[in-house]
mmCIF file of C-alpha atoms in Angstrom:
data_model
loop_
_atom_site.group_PDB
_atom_site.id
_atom_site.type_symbol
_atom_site.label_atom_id
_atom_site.label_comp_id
_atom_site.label_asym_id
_atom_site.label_seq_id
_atom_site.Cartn_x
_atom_site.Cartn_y
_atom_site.Cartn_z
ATOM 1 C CA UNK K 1 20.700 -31.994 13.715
ATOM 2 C CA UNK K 2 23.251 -32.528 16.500
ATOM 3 C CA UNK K 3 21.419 -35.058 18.823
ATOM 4 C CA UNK K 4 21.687 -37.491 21.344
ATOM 5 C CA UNK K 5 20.760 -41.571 20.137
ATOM 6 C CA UNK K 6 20.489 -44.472 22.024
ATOM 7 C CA UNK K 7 20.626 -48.461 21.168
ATOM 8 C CA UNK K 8 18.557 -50.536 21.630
ATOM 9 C CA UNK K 9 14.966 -48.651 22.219
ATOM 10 C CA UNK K 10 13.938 -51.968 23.565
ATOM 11 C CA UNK K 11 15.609 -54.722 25.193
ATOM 12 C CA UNK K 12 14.147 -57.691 27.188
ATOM 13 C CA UNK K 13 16.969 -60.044 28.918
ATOM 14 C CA UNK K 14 17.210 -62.626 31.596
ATOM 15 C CA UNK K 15 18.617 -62.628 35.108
ATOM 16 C CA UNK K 16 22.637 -63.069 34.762
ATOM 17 C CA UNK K 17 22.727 -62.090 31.595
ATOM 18 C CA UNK K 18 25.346 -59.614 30.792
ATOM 19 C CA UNK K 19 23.649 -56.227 28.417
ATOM 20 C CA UNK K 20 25.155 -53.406 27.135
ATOM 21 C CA UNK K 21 23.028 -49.959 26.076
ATOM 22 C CA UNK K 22 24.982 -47.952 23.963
ATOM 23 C CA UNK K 23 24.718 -44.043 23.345
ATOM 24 C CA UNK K 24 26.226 -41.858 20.858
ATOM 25 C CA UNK K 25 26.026 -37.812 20.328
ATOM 26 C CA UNK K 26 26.755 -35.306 17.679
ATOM 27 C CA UNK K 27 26.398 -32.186 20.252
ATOM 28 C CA UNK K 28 30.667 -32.237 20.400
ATOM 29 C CA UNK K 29 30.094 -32.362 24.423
ATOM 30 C CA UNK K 30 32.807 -33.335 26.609
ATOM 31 C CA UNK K 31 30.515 -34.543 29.780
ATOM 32 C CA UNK K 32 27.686 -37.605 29.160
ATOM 33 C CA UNK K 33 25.939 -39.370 31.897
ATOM 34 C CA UNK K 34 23.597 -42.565 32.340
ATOM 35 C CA UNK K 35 20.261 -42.196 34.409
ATOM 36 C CA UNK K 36 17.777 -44.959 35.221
ATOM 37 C CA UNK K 37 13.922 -43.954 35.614
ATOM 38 C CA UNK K 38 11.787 -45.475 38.029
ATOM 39 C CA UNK K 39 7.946 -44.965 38.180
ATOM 40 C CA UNK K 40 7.768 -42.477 40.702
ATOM 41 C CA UNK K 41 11.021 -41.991 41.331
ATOM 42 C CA UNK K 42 12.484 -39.116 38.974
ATOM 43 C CA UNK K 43 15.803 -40.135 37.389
ATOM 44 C CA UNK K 44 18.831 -41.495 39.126
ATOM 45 C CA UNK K 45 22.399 -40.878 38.165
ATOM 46 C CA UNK K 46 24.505 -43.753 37.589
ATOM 47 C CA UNK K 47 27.781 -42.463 36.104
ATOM 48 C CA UNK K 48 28.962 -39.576 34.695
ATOM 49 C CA UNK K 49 32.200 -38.743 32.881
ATOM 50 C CA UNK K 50 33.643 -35.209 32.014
ATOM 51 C CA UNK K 51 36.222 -36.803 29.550
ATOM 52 C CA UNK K 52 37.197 -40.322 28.384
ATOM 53 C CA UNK K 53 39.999 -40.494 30.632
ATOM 54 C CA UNK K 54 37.146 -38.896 33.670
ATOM 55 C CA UNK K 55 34.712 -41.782 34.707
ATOM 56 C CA UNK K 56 32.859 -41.207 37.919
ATOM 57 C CA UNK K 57 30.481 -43.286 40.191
ATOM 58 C CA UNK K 58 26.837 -41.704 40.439
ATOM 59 C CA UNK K 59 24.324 -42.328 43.379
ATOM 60 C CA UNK K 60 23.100 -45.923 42.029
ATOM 61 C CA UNK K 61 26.237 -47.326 40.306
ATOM 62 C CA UNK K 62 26.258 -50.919 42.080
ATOM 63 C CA UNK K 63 25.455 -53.579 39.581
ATOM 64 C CA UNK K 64 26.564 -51.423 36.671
ATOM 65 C CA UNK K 65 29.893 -50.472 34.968
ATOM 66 C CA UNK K 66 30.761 -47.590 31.695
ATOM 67 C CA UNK K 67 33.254 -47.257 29.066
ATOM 68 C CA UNK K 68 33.567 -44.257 27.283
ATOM 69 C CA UNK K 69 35.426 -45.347 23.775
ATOM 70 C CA UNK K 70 35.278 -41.723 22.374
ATOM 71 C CA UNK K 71 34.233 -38.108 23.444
ATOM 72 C CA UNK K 72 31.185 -39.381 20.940
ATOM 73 C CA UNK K 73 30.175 -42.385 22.535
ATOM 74 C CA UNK K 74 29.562 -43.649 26.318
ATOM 75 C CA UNK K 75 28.362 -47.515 27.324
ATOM 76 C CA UNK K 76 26.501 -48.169 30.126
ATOM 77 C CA UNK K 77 26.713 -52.308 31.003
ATOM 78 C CA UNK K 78 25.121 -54.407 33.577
ATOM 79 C CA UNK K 79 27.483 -57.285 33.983
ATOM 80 C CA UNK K 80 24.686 -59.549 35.633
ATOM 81 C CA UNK K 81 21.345 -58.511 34.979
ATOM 82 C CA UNK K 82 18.715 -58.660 37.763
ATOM 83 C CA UNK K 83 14.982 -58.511 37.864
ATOM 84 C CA UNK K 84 15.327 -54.920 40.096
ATOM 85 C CA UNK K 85 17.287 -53.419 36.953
ATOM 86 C CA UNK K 86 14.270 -53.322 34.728
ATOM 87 C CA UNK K 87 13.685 -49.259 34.119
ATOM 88 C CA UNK K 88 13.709 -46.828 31.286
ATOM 89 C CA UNK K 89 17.600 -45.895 31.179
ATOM 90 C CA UNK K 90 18.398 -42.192 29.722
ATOM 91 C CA UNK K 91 21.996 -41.045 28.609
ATOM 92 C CA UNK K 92 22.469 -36.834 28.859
ATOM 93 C CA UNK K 93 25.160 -34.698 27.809
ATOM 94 C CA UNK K 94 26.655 -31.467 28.417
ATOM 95 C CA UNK K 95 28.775 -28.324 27.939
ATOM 96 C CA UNK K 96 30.244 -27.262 30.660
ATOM 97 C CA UNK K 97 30.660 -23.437 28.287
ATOM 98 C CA UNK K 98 27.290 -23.489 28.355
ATOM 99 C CA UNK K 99 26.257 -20.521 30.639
ATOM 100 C CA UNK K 100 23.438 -22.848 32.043
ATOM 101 C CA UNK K 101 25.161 -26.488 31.636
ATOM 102 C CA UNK K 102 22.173 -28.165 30.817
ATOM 103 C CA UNK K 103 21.835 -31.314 29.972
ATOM 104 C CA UNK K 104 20.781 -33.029 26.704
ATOM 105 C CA UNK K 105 18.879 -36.610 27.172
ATOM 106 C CA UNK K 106 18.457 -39.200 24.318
ATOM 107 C CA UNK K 107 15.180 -41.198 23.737
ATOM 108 C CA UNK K 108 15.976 -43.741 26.373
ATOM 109 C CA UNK K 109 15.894 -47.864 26.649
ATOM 110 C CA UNK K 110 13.427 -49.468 28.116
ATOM 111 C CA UNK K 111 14.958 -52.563 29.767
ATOM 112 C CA UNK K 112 12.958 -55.591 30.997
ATOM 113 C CA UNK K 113 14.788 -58.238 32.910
ATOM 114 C CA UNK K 114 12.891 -61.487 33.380
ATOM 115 C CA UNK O 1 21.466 -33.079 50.784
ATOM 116 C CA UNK O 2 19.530 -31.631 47.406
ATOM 117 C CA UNK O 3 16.809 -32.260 46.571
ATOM 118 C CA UNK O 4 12.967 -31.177 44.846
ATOM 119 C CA UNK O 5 9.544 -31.734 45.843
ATOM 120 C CA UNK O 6 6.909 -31.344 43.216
ATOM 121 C CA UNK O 7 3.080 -31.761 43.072
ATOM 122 C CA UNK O 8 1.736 -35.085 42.583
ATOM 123 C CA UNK O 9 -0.100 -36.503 40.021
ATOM 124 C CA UNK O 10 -1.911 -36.506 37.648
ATOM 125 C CA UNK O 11 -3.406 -33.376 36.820
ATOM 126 C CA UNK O 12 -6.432 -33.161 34.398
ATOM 127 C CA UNK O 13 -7.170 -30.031 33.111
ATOM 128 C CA UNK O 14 -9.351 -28.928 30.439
ATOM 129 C CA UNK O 15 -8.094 -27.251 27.112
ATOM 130 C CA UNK O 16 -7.232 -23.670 27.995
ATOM 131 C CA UNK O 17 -7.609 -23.831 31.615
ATOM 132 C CA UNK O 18 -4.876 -22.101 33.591
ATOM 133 C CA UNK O 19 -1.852 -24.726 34.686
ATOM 134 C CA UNK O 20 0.249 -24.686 38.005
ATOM 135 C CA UNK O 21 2.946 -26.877 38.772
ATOM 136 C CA UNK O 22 4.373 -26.631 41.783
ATOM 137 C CA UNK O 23 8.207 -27.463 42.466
ATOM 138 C CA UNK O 24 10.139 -26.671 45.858
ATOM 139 C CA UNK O 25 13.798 -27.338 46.301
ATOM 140 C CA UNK O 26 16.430 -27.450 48.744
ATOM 141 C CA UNK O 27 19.828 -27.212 47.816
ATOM 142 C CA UNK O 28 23.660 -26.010 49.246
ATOM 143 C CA UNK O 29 24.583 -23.146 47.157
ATOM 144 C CA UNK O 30 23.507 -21.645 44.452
ATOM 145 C CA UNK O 31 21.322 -24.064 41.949
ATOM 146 C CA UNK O 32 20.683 -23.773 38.350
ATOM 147 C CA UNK O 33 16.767 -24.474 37.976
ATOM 148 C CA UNK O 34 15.460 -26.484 35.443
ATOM 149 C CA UNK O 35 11.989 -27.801 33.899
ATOM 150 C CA UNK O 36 11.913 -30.986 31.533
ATOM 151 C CA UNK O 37 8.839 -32.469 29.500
ATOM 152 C CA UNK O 38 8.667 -35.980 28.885
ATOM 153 C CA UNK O 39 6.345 -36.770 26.212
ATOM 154 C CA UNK O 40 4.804 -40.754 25.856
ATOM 155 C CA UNK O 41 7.121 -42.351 24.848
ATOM 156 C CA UNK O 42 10.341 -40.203 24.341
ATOM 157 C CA UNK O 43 12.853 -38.952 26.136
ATOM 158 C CA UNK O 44 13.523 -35.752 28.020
ATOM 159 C CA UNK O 45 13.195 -32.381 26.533
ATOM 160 C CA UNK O 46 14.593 -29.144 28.119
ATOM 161 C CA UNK O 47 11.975 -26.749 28.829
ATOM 162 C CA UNK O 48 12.771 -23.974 30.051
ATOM 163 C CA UNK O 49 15.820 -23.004 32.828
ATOM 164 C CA UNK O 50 17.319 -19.764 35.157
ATOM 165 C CA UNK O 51 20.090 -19.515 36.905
ATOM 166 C CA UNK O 52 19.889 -16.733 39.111
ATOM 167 C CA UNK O 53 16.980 -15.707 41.649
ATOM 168 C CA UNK O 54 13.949 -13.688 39.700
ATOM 169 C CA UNK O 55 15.496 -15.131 36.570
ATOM 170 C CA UNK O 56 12.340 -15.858 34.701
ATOM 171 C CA UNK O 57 12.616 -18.928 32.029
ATOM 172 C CA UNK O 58 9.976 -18.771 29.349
ATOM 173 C CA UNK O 59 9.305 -21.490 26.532
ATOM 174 C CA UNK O 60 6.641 -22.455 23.933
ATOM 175 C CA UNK O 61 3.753 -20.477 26.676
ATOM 176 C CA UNK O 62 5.077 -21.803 29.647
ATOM 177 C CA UNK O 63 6.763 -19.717 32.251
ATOM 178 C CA UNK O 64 8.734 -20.174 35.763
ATOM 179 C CA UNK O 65 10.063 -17.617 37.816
ATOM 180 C CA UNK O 66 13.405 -18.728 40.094
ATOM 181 C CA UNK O 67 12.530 -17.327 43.435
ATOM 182 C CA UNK O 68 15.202 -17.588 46.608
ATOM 183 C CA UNK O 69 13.058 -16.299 49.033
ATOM 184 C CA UNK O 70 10.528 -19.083 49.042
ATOM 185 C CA UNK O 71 13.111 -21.501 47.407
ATOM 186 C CA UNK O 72 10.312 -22.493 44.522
ATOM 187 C CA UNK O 73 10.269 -22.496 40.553
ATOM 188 C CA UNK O 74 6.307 -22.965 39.808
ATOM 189 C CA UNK O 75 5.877 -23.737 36.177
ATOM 190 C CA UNK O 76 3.020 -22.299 34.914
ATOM 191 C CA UNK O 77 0.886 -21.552 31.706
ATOM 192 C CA UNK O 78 -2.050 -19.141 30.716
ATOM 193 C CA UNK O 79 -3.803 -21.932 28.536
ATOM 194 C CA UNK O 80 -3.370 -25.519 27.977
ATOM 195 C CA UNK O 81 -3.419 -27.697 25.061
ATOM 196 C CA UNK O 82 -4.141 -31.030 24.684
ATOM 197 C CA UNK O 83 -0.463 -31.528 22.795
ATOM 198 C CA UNK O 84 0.467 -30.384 26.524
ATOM 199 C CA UNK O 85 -0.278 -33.724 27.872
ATOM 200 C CA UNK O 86 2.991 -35.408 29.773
ATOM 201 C CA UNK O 87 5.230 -35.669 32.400
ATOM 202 C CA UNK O 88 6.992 -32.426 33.930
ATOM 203 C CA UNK O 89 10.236 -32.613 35.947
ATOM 204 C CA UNK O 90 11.402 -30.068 37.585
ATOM 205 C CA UNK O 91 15.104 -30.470 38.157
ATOM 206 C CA UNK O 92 18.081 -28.724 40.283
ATOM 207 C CA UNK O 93 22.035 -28.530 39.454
ATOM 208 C CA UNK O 94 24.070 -27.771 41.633
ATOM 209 C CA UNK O 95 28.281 -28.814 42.437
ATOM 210 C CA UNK O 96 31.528 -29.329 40.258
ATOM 211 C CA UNK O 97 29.756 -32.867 39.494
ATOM 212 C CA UNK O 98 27.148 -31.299 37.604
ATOM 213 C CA UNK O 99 24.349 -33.426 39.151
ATOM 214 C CA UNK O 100 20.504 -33.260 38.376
ATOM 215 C CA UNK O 101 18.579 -33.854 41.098
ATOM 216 C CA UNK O 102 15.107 -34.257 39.450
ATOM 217 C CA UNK O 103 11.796 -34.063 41.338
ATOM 218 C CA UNK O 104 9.262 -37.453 40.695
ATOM 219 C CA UNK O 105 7.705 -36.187 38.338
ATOM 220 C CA UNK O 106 3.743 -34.695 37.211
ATOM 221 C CA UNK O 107 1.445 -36.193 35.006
ATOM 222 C CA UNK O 108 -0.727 -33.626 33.222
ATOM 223 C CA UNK O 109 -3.510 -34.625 31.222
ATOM 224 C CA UNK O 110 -5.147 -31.991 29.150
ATOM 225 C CA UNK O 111 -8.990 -33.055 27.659
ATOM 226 C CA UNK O 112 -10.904 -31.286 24.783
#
């Protein structure tokens, strides 16, 4: 099945270390975006891009930074990981065809930083 | 700016009791309306959606009607399962951007 996968599930770091989540998708969609959950707090976006040569800044992108390598595959890194970055991070694509342009999420990674 | 207000939680409910969530949103435009199920442990699953205003999205029993007048998309359905249990977001696109806003989240709990 076309899907959306994330790596790693899990990840516990330590403050100033530098992390990179990965996602990849088999959906053939041109538009994928990274979203950090909070408890109580919905999902925030962080950066979206439409193409590889179309990155954008989301609402909460301070302390992060993206590379999209492929129309497959989109990185989300934290260059210098702090304590306040621990959260369950999502990636999401999207067809903009799609009469409803919905959005797709992976399984997420659940990031701890100590 | 957009956004969506939806009940807190959680809400316990007993297996086939009626379920009501409610979800209020303000937006510019003309939003795309949206409810996702997060399951323990997993990720976000598309529930149901509309587009337009009395657009009705319907999925595996549950139901939400998109209505302008009150600016609401109530999810709703006639008899819960236990397998129901998780979190419901109701969520709002809107913009060239293609942005979710997403509401905090509700908790349901269904018990035998």
């Amino acid at each position: 099945d076309a899907d959306v996968t994330q790596t790693p599930r899990n990840r516990i770091t330590k403050t100033g270390k530098r992390i990179m989540l990965e996602c990849s998708q088999t959906k053939g969609h041109d538009r994928m975006y990274w979203y950090r959950q909070d408890p109580g707090l919905g999902l925030q976006l962080i950066y979206y891009s439409f193409d590889v040569k179309d990155i954008n800044k989301g609402e909460i992108s301070d302390g992060y930074s993206v590379s999209r390598q492929a129309q497959a595959k989109f990185s989300l890194s934290l260059e210098s990981a702090i304590p306040n970055q621990t959260a369950l991070y999502f990636c999401a694509t999207s067809d903009p065809r799609s009469p409803y342009n919905e959005q797709f999420f992976g399984p997420g990674t659940r990031l701890t930083v100590l | 700016g957009d956004s969506v207000t939806q009940m807190e939680g959680p809400v316990t409910l007993s297996e086939e009791a009626f379920l009501t969530i409610n979800c209020t949103y303000t937006a510019t435009g003309y939003p795309s309306l949206f409810w996702y199920v997060q399951y323990p442990g997993e990720g976000l699953q598309l529930l149901l959606k509309a587009t337009k205003a009395d657009d009705k999205g319907s999925n595996k029993g549950f139901e939400a009607t998109y209505r302008k007048e009150t600016t609401s998309f109530h999810l709703e359905k006639g008899s819960v399962q236990v397998s129901d249990s998780a979190v419901y977001f109701c969520a709002l696109l809107t913009g060239t951007a293609s942005k979710l806003t997403f509401g905090t989240g509700t908790r349901l709990q269904v018990t035998l």
